[in-house]
Every structure is written in structure tokens, then in C-alpha cells.
Amino acid sequence: MNSTKLSKRIWFNLILFGFMGQVAWAVENVYFNTFLFNYIGGTTRDISRMVALSAVTAVLAAFVMGTLSDKLGRRKVFISAGYIAWGITVTAFALISRENIARILPREANVLAVTVSVVIIMDCVMTFMGATSNDAAFNAWITDVTVPENRGVAEGALATLPILATVFVTAAFGAGVTAAGYPACFLLLGLLVSLCGVVGLFSIRESKIERTPGGSYLSDLFYGFRPSVIKENRELYLSLSAVCVFSVAVQIFLPYLFIYIQHFLKFDFNSLLENMSAKTVAAAAGAIVGFVAVTVLLGKLLDKVGKGRFIALSILVFIAGLVLASHARTIGVFGLLALIMLCGYGLLMIILNASVRDFTPESKAGQFQGVRMIFFVLLPMVIGPFAGNRVIEAFAGNYEVSLYINDFGEAVSAPVPEIFLAAAVTAALIFLPIIPMRKKFK
């Protein structure tokens, strides 16, 4: 790129596909868990299994399809067609319920076990489509169309999208579930994701990918595992390690966050939506606009002064927010303390994601998406939720409020505050890969 300024077309696609992808992932990360826990009758152990298998699927998709997009020198078809297919798989969840599964099973079959398995399998199918289009192709496309001088502002914008998507999903999807039920919400979300893919057929311009001559697809698939490649790209793998530790910390509490708020803090999301006034909505909108503006400005600041000046502070703020949040016993106090955690979370996401892109070799972005997904998704989503579940099972007996009777009359353990403390301890380990590369950050 001759200029460091991103074009309007790039910004449009970055925001559209970034936001819609994060909305779909937010629904999976939040409401697929509550769907399995509340609607189907699964347990936190089932949730950890679903998250882990979904992570494995995402990594396989990123390896296979990311490398293929490099080999073919194409991103657009993988993004657009992938989003269309992704939306179709989301709509399939509208058909999953204990009642529907019972209709096709013998009477002696364990309906609950089969239904939970169907949800997990379909989650993996949906994840394959999402990882192909978003994690592999779209992320590689972002690396293609940005340079180190503008990645801070690009990552600043991207860093706001998961949080905005979570806010949007909490309000819109939550209200939809209350008013119309899960099936209708899955249908609408699937249609929106597919529509996004259709728009991409016309809005995305193919990025210029320097295709490396020679080499088989199979050798390209395992390119990122070669010892020589790891040695040549030391800073990339250190950055990926830092992301991995950070993401493990997040995954210890994130899959259980809304269940924790609902069943431990006893917060009724339905009452929030019912009691919303125009002033409340306006205040929330203002806060969101302010958050976006601050995050983008921080991204610009990072581009100017360097990421190294903020990395240690970001880690400490994130840890402090987690520790403080673990001591909150009301939703109001928890919300205020969670803001501290969000500040550290947002800064770390900008810095670490931008660093990974900075150290990714040009023309190899697709081949490194599989490696990236191991550190971003596979290890965190296998280790984190299982660790969180072990913490829940170990400490649930200390709290009477943690015992929850679901809609089917079955006793299950709700998440406990110790998941935030476990995440804080894990987050402190981010310093280990950061220290050896502090000079590169400067």
C-alpha cells in the first residue's frame, strides 16, 4: 500500500464483516451456552465440552481454508460464500429442541443426552463455516490491506466490535428470546449473517496476495510448524503465546459470565429490558459512542508512540479488574468493577492483535491463520472452559446460591466468583512471553 490511510471501502467491509461476525460469535459464546443450559437442560460440563470441540473445529477450518486461500490467491470468495453458509447453519438451530429430537428417537432413548449431542455437533458445523469466513479469510484479508503504520487504529476499531456486539446481542437477542423464543432469534440471525455475505459479493475487492511459486498444498499447510520458520519469526510466536495466555484467562470466565450474572448475582435480564426508558437508552448509546471514540483514539496513539509503553499497564489493569469483580455481590457493583476489567481487556486486545499482524510475514497471512487459531482459539477454548468448570465444581459447595434447579427440575451448579480469581492468576502469566520481546515493542 502506498498510503497508510485506509479507504472508505476497506472501512465499510472491516466494520460490516467485523461487526456481523462478532454478533454471530457473541451469540455462540453467550446464548448458545444459555440455550444449552436453560433451554435444552445441559450442564456446565456440557458447555465446556461444546466450547472445546468448537475450538478444535475452528482451528482445523482455519488451517485448511486459510492455507487454501493463500494457495489460490483469493479471499473474497471465502469471505462472502462463507458468511452465506454460516448464516444457513445458524438457522438450523431453530429446529433443535428436546421435543423435536424425541419425535425421531425410540422411546427408550436418552432424549437429553442425544439433544445435547446434536447441539454440540451443529455448533461444530456452524463453527467450521464461521472460522472459514471470519477467522481464516477475513482476518487474512485485514492483514493484507493494512500495514504496521495503520494497524493500531484498525485494531482499535476491531477491538470495539466484540464489546459492541455483546451489548447488542444482550439487548436485542435477549429481548427476542423473551418475546419470540430461541427458534425465531436463530432464524433472524442466520438471515442477517447470510445477507452480509451477499453484500460482500459486491463490496469486497480482492486483496493483492503475492502467491509464492512452488510448494505443495500439504507442505504449505504445515508451513508454520517448521523449526526454521519458528526461529525466523520469534517475535510472532512470542506474540501468539501472549495472546494464548490472555485468551485462556478470558475463557475461564467468559462462557459462564451470563449464567453467573443471571443465577449467582440473581439479575433478571427480562426486567432490565422491560424497564428501559428513553433516558436509559440514550445514556447507554452515549456511553457506547464514547467507548468507541476512546478506543479508536487509543489505537491511533499506539500507532504513534508504540505498543510497548502500554502493555504492562494493560495487563495490570486487566488483572485488577478481574480481582475486584470477584468480590462484587450485586449487579450494580459488578458492572462498575467490570468496566476496569474491560479497559484492560480492550487495550490488551488492540496491542496483542496488532503485534501478531505486525510480525506476520507478508504473503503468508493465510498460511499462518491455522497457527494463529491454535493460540487464539484452540488452546484457550480447550483449557479455559475446562479450568473454569473445575473451579465451579470445586467451590460451588461454598455458596447456597450456586445450586440451581433448571426448567426440567434438574439440579445443576451455577458459576461462582472464583472463576474471576482464576482468570486473574492466569493473566499474570502474560508477562512471561512479553518480557523477552520488550525491545521489539519499543
Coordinates of C-alpha atoms in Angstrom, one line a residue:
M1 CA 0.0 0.0 0.0
N2 CA 1.3 3.4 -1.0
S3 CA -0.7 5.3 1.7
T4 CA -1.2 4.4 5.3
K5 CA -4.7 5.8 5.2
L6 CA -7.4 3.1 4.8
S7 CA -10.0 3.7 2.1
K8 CA -13.7 4.1 2.8
R9 CA -14.4 0.8 1.0
I10 CA -12.0 -1.0 3.4
W11 CA -13.5 0.7 6.4
F12 CA -17.0 -0.3 5.2
N13 CA -16.1 -4.0 4.9
L14 CA -14.0 -4.0 8.0
I15 CA -16.9 -2.7 10.1
L16 CA -19.6 -4.7 8.3
F17 CA -18.0 -8.1 8.3
G18 CA -16.2 -7.5 11.6
F19 CA -19.4 -6.5 13.4
M20 CA -21.6 -9.1 11.9
G21 CA -19.1 -11.8 12.6
Q22 CA -18.7 -10.7 16.2
V23 CA -22.5 -10.7 16.6
A24 CA -22.6 -14.3 15.4
W25 CA -19.7 -15.3 17.7
A26 CA -21.3 -13.4 20.6
V27 CA -24.5 -15.3 20.2
E28 CA -22.4 -18.6 20.2
N29 CA -20.3 -17.5 23.1
V30 CA -23.2 -16.3 25.2
Y31 CA -26.6 -17.6 24.1
F32 CA -25.5 -21.0 22.8
N33 CA -24.4 -21.6 26.3
T34 CA -27.6 -20.4 27.9
F35 CA -29.5 -22.2 25.1
L36 CA -27.8 -25.4 26.1
F37 CA -28.0 -24.7 29.9
N38 CA -31.6 -23.3 30.2
Y39 CA -33.5 -24.4 27.1
I40 CA -32.0 -27.9 26.5
G41 CA -31.1 -28.7 30.1
G42 CA -27.4 -29.2 29.8
T43 CA -24.7 -28.6 32.4
T44 CA -21.5 -26.5 32.7
R45 CA -19.6 -29.7 31.9
D46 CA -21.6 -29.9 28.6
I47 CA -20.8 -26.3 27.9
S48 CA -17.0 -26.9 28.4
R49 CA -17.2 -29.9 26.0
M50 CA -19.1 -27.8 23.4
V51 CA -16.6 -25.0 23.6
A52 CA -13.6 -27.3 23.4
L53 CA -14.9 -29.2 20.3
S54 CA -15.9 -26.0 18.7
A55 CA -12.4 -24.7 19.2
V56 CA -10.8 -27.8 17.6
T57 CA -13.2 -27.4 14.6
A58 CA -12.3 -23.7 14.2
V59 CA -8.6 -24.4 14.1
L60 CA -9.0 -27.2 11.5
A61 CA -11.1 -24.8 9.4
A62 CA -8.5 -22.1 9.7
F63 CA -5.6 -24.4 8.8
V64 CA -7.3 -26.0 5.8
M65 CA -9.2 -23.0 4.4
G66 CA -6.7 -20.2 5.3
T67 CA -3.9 -22.1 3.5
L68 CA -6.2 -22.8 0.6
S69 CA -7.0 -19.1 0.3
D70 CA -3.2 -18.3 0.1
K71 CA -2.7 -21.1 -2.4
L72 CA -5.5 -19.8 -4.7
G73 CA -4.6 -16.1 -4.0
R74 CA -8.3 -15.5 -3.2
R75 CA -10.0 -14.1 -0.1
K76 CA -13.3 -12.7 -1.4
V77 CA -15.0 -16.0 -2.2
F78 CA -14.1 -17.5 1.1
I79 CA -15.5 -14.5 3.0
S80 CA -18.7 -14.0 1.1
A81 CA -19.7 -17.6 0.4
G82 CA -18.5 -18.5 3.9
Y83 CA -20.8 -15.9 5.5
I84 CA -23.8 -17.1 3.4
A85 CA -23.2 -20.7 4.6
W86 CA -22.5 -19.6 8.1
G87 CA -26.0 -18.0 8.3
I88 CA -27.6 -21.1 6.9
T89 CA -26.1 -23.2 9.7
V90 CA -27.2 -20.7 12.3
T91 CA -30.8 -21.0 11.2
A92 CA -30.6 -24.8 11.7
F93 CA -30.6 -24.3 15.5
A94 CA -34.2 -23.2 15.2
L95 CA -35.2 -26.8 14.7
I96 CA -33.3 -28.2 17.8
S97 CA -35.3 -29.0 20.9
R98 CA -36.0 -31.9 23.2
E99 CA -39.4 -32.3 21.7
N100 CA -38.3 -32.4 18.1
I101 CA -35.5 -34.8 18.9
A102 CA -37.9 -37.1 20.9
R103 CA -40.1 -37.4 17.8
I104 CA -37.4 -39.1 15.8
L105 CA -36.0 -41.3 18.6
P106 CA -37.1 -44.7 20.0
R107 CA -39.0 -44.3 23.4
E108 CA -36.1 -45.9 25.4
A109 CA -33.5 -43.4 24.1
N110 CA -32.0 -40.8 26.4
V111 CA -33.5 -37.7 24.8
L112 CA -31.5 -35.2 26.8
A113 CA -28.1 -36.8 26.0
V114 CA -29.0 -37.0 22.3
T115 CA -30.3 -33.5 22.2
V116 CA -27.1 -32.1 23.9
S117 CA -25.0 -34.1 21.4
V118 CA -27.0 -32.7 18.4
V119 CA -26.4 -29.1 19.7
I120 CA -22.7 -29.8 20.1
I121 CA -22.4 -31.3 16.6
M122 CA -24.3 -28.5 15.0
D123 CA -22.2 -26.0 16.8
C124 CA -19.1 -27.6 15.3
V125 CA -20.7 -27.4 11.8
M126 CA -21.6 -23.8 12.3
T127 CA -18.1 -23.0 13.7
F128 CA -16.4 -24.5 10.6
M129 CA -18.3 -22.1 8.4
G130 CA -17.7 -19.1 10.7
A131 CA -14.0 -19.9 11.1
T132 CA -13.6 -20.3 7.3
S133 CA -15.2 -17.0 6.5
N134 CA -14.2 -14.9 9.5
D135 CA -11.2 -16.3 11.3
A136 CA -9.3 -17.5 8.2
A137 CA -10.3 -15.4 5.2
F138 CA -11.5 -12.2 6.8
N139 CA -8.6 -12.0 9.3
A140 CA -6.1 -12.7 6.5
W141 CA -7.7 -10.0 4.3
I142 CA -7.3 -7.5 7.1
T143 CA -3.6 -8.3 7.3
D144 CA -3.4 -8.0 3.5
V145 CA -5.0 -4.5 3.4
T146 CA -3.3 -2.9 6.4
V147 CA 0.3 -2.0 7.3
P148 CA 2.1 -1.6 10.7
E149 CA 1.5 2.2 10.5
N150 CA -2.3 1.9 10.5
R151 CA -2.9 -1.3 12.3
G152 CA -3.3 0.4 15.7
V153 CA -6.3 2.3 14.5
A154 CA -7.7 -0.7 12.6
E155 CA -7.3 -2.9 15.6
G156 CA -8.7 -0.2 17.8
A157 CA -11.9 -0.2 15.7
L158 CA -11.9 -4.0 15.6
A159 CA -11.4 -4.2 19.4
T160 CA -14.7 -2.3 19.9
L161 CA -16.7 -4.7 17.8
P162 CA -16.8 -7.7 20.2
I163 CA -17.9 -5.5 23.1
L164 CA -20.5 -3.6 20.9
A165 CA -21.7 -7.0 19.5
T166 CA -22.0 -8.3 23.1
V167 CA -24.0 -5.3 24.1
F168 CA -26.2 -5.5 21.0
V169 CA -26.7 -9.3 21.4
T170 CA -27.5 -8.9 25.1
A171 CA -30.2 -6.4 24.4
A172 CA -31.6 -7.4 21.0
F173 CA -31.2 -11.2 21.2
G174 CA -32.1 -11.3 24.9
A175 CA -35.3 -9.3 24.2
G176 CA -36.0 -11.5 21.2
V177 CA -35.7 -14.7 23.2
T178 CA -38.1 -13.4 25.8
A179 CA -40.6 -12.2 23.2
A180 CA -40.4 -14.9 20.5
G181 CA -38.1 -17.7 21.8
Y182 CA -34.8 -19.1 20.6
P183 CA -36.0 -20.5 17.3
A184 CA -37.2 -17.2 15.9
C185 CA -34.0 -15.5 17.0
F186 CA -31.8 -18.1 15.4
L187 CA -33.7 -17.7 12.1
L188 CA -33.3 -13.9 12.1
L189 CA -29.7 -14.0 13.0
G190 CA -29.0 -16.6 10.3
L191 CA -30.7 -14.5 7.7
L192 CA -28.6 -11.4 8.7
V193 CA -25.3 -13.3 8.5
S194 CA -26.2 -14.7 5.1
L195 CA -27.3 -11.2 3.9
C196 CA -23.9 -9.9 4.9
G197 CA -22.2 -12.5 2.7
V198 CA -24.4 -11.4 -0.2
V199 CA -23.3 -7.8 0.3
G200 CA -19.7 -8.9 0.3
L201 CA -20.1 -10.3 -3.3
F202 CA -20.4 -6.6 -4.4
S203 CA -18.4 -4.6 -1.8
I204 CA -15.2 -6.6 -1.3
R205 CA -12.3 -6.1 -3.6
E206 CA -9.8 -8.9 -3.8
S207 CA -6.6 -8.1 -1.9
K208 CA -3.3 -8.4 -3.7
I209 CA -1.7 -11.6 -2.5
E210 CA 1.8 -12.4 -3.6
R211 CA 1.5 -16.1 -4.4
T212 CA 4.7 -18.0 -3.6
P213 CA 5.7 -20.2 -6.5
G214 CA 6.2 -23.9 -6.0
G215 CA 5.4 -25.9 -2.9
S216 CA 2.5 -28.3 -2.4
Y217 CA -0.7 -27.5 -0.6
L218 CA 0.3 -30.1 2.1
S219 CA 3.7 -28.5 2.7
D220 CA 2.0 -25.1 2.9
L221 CA -0.5 -26.5 5.4
F222 CA 2.3 -27.2 7.9
Y223 CA 4.5 -24.2 7.0
G224 CA 4.0 -22.6 10.4
F225 CA 5.3 -25.6 12.3
R226 CA 8.7 -25.8 10.7
P227 CA 11.5 -25.1 13.2
S228 CA 13.2 -22.8 10.8
V229 CA 10.1 -20.7 10.3
I230 CA 9.5 -20.5 14.1
K231 CA 13.1 -19.4 14.6
E232 CA 12.9 -16.8 11.8
N233 CA 9.6 -15.4 13.3
R234 CA 10.5 -15.5 17.0
E235 CA 8.5 -12.3 17.8
L236 CA 5.4 -13.6 16.0
Y237 CA 5.4 -16.8 18.2
L238 CA 6.0 -14.8 21.4
S239 CA 3.1 -12.5 20.5
L240 CA 0.9 -15.6 19.8
S241 CA 2.0 -17.0 23.1
A242 CA 0.9 -13.8 24.9
V243 CA -2.4 -13.9 23.1
C244 CA -2.9 -17.5 24.1
V245 CA -2.4 -16.8 27.8
F246 CA -4.6 -13.8 27.6
S247 CA -7.3 -15.8 25.8
V248 CA -7.1 -18.7 28.3
A249 CA -7.7 -16.2 31.1
V250 CA -10.8 -14.8 29.3
Q251 CA -12.2 -18.2 28.5
I252 CA -12.0 -19.3 32.2
F253 CA -15.0 -16.9 32.9
L254 CA -16.5 -15.8 29.6
P255 CA -18.5 -18.9 28.7
Y256 CA -20.1 -18.7 32.2
L257 CA -20.5 -15.0 32.5
F258 CA -24.1 -14.5 31.7
I259 CA -25.1 -17.6 33.6
Y260 CA -23.2 -16.2 36.6
I261 CA -25.0 -12.8 36.3
Q262 CA -28.3 -14.5 36.0
H263 CA -28.1 -17.3 38.6
F264 CA -25.4 -16.1 41.1
L265 CA -26.0 -12.4 41.1
K266 CA -29.7 -13.0 40.6
F267 CA -30.1 -10.4 37.8
D268 CA -33.2 -10.7 35.7
F269 CA -32.4 -9.6 32.1
N270 CA -36.1 -9.6 31.3
S271 CA -36.8 -7.0 33.9
L272 CA -34.0 -4.8 32.6
L273 CA -35.5 -4.8 29.1
E274 CA -39.0 -4.2 30.3
N275 CA -38.0 -1.2 32.5
M276 CA -35.8 0.5 29.9
S277 CA -36.8 4.2 29.4
A278 CA -35.8 6.6 26.7
K279 CA -33.3 8.2 29.0
T280 CA -31.7 4.9 29.8
V281 CA -31.3 4.0 26.1
A282 CA -29.9 7.5 25.4
A283 CA -27.4 7.2 28.2
A284 CA -26.4 3.7 27.1
A285 CA -26.0 4.9 23.5
G286 CA -23.9 7.9 24.6
A287 CA -21.6 5.6 26.7
I288 CA -21.2 3.3 23.7
V289 CA -20.3 6.1 21.4
G290 CA -17.8 7.4 23.9
F291 CA -16.3 4.0 24.3
V292 CA -15.8 3.6 20.6
A293 CA -14.2 7.0 20.3
V294 CA -11.8 6.4 23.1
T295 CA -10.8 3.0 21.8
V296 CA -10.1 4.3 18.3
L297 CA -8.1 7.2 19.7
L298 CA -6.1 4.8 21.8
G299 CA -5.4 2.8 18.6
K300 CA -4.1 6.0 16.9
L301 CA -2.0 6.8 20.0
L302 CA -0.5 3.3 19.9
D303 CA 0.4 3.8 16.3
K304 CA 2.3 7.0 17.2
V305 CA 4.1 6.2 20.4
G306 CA 4.4 2.4 20.2
K307 CA 2.7 -0.5 21.9
G308 CA 5.4 -1.3 24.4
R309 CA 4.5 1.8 26.5
F310 CA 1.1 0.4 27.4
I311 CA 1.5 -3.4 27.5
A312 CA 2.4 -3.7 31.2
L313 CA -0.2 -1.2 32.3
S314 CA -2.9 -3.0 30.3
I315 CA -2.0 -6.4 31.9
L316 CA -2.2 -4.9 35.4
V317 CA -5.5 -3.1 34.8
F318 CA -7.0 -6.3 33.4
I319 CA -5.8 -8.3 36.5
A320 CA -7.1 -5.7 38.9
G321 CA -10.5 -5.6 37.2
L322 CA -10.8 -9.4 37.5
V323 CA -9.9 -9.5 41.2
L324 CA -12.3 -6.6 42.0
A325 CA -15.1 -8.2 40.0
S326 CA -14.8 -11.4 42.0
H327 CA -15.7 -9.5 45.2
A328 CA -18.9 -8.0 43.8
R329 CA -22.2 -9.4 45.1
T330 CA -24.7 -7.0 43.4
I331 CA -25.1 -6.4 39.7
G332 CA -24.5 -2.6 40.1
V333 CA -21.1 -3.1 41.8
F334 CA -20.2 -5.9 39.4
G335 CA -21.0 -3.6 36.5
L336 CA -18.8 -0.8 37.7
L337 CA -15.8 -3.1 38.5
A338 CA -16.2 -4.9 35.3
L339 CA -15.5 -1.6 33.5
I340 CA -12.0 -1.7 34.9
M341 CA -11.6 -5.2 33.5
L342 CA -12.9 -4.1 30.2
C343 CA -10.4 -1.3 29.9
G344 CA -7.5 -3.7 30.4
Y345 CA -9.2 -6.2 28.1
G346 CA -9.7 -3.7 25.3
L347 CA -6.1 -2.4 25.4
L348 CA -4.6 -5.8 25.5
M349 CA -6.7 -6.9 22.6
I350 CA -5.5 -4.0 20.5
I351 CA -1.9 -4.3 21.4
L352 CA -1.6 -8.1 21.1
N353 CA -3.7 -8.4 17.9
A354 CA -1.8 -5.6 16.2
S355 CA 1.5 -7.2 17.2
V356 CA 0.6 -10.5 15.7
R357 CA -0.3 -8.8 12.4
D358 CA 2.9 -6.7 12.5
F359 CA 5.1 -9.8 12.9
T360 CA 3.2 -12.0 10.3
P361 CA 5.3 -12.4 7.1
E362 CA 3.8 -10.7 4.1
S363 CA 2.2 -13.0 1.5
K364 CA 1.9 -15.7 4.2
A365 CA -1.1 -14.4 6.1
G366 CA -3.4 -17.2 5.1
Q367 CA -0.9 -20.0 6.0
F368 CA -0.4 -18.5 9.5
Q369 CA -4.2 -18.4 10.2
G370 CA -4.2 -22.0 11.3
V371 CA -1.2 -21.4 13.7
R372 CA -2.9 -18.2 14.9
M373 CA -6.1 -20.1 15.6
I374 CA -4.2 -22.6 17.8
F375 CA -3.1 -19.8 20.0
F376 CA -6.2 -17.6 19.7
V377 CA -8.9 -20.3 19.9
L378 CA -7.9 -24.0 20.3
L379 CA -5.7 -23.8 23.4
P380 CA -7.7 -21.1 25.1
M381 CA -11.1 -22.7 24.5
V382 CA -9.9 -26.2 25.5
I383 CA -8.0 -25.1 28.6
G384 CA -10.1 -22.1 29.8
P385 CA -13.6 -23.5 30.0
F386 CA -12.4 -26.8 31.5
A387 CA -10.4 -24.9 34.1
G388 CA -13.5 -22.7 34.8
N389 CA -15.7 -25.7 35.2
R390 CA -13.2 -27.3 37.6
V391 CA -13.2 -24.1 39.6
I392 CA -17.0 -24.1 39.6
E393 CA -17.2 -27.7 40.8
A394 CA -14.6 -27.2 43.4
F395 CA -16.1 -24.1 45.0
A396 CA -19.9 -24.4 44.3
G397 CA -20.4 -26.1 47.7
N398 CA -19.3 -22.8 49.4
Y399 CA -22.4 -21.0 48.1
E400 CA -26.0 -21.9 48.6
V401 CA -27.0 -19.6 45.8
S402 CA -24.8 -21.6 43.3
L403 CA -27.2 -24.6 43.3
Y404 CA -29.7 -24.0 40.5
I405 CA -32.8 -26.0 39.6
N406 CA -33.3 -25.7 35.8
D407 CA -36.6 -25.7 33.9
F408 CA -36.6 -29.5 33.8
G409 CA -36.3 -29.9 37.6
E410 CA -32.7 -31.0 37.5
A411 CA -30.1 -29.7 40.0
V412 CA -27.0 -28.1 38.4
S413 CA -24.2 -25.9 39.8
A414 CA -24.2 -22.2 38.7
P415 CA -20.8 -20.4 38.2
V416 CA -19.1 -18.9 41.3
P417 CA -16.9 -15.8 41.8
E418 CA -13.6 -17.8 42.0
I419 CA -13.6 -18.1 38.2
F420 CA -12.5 -14.4 38.1
L421 CA -9.7 -15.0 40.5
A422 CA -8.5 -18.0 38.5
A423 CA -8.6 -15.8 35.4
A424 CA -6.5 -13.1 37.2
V425 CA -3.8 -15.6 38.2
T426 CA -3.6 -16.8 34.6
A427 CA -3.5 -13.3 33.2
A428 CA -0.3 -12.6 35.3
L429 CA 1.4 -15.2 33.1
I430 CA 1.1 -12.9 30.1
F431 CA 4.3 -11.2 31.3
L432 CA 6.4 -14.4 30.5
P433 CA 6.3 -14.1 26.7
I434 CA 6.1 -10.3 26.8
I435 CA 9.4 -9.7 28.7
P436 CA 11.7 -11.4 26.0
M437 CA 10.3 -9.2 23.3
R438 CA 10.1 -5.9 25.2
K439 CA 12.8 -4.3 22.9
K440 CA 10.9 -5.1 19.8
F441 CA 7.8 -3.5 21.3
K442 CA 9.8 -0.3 21.9

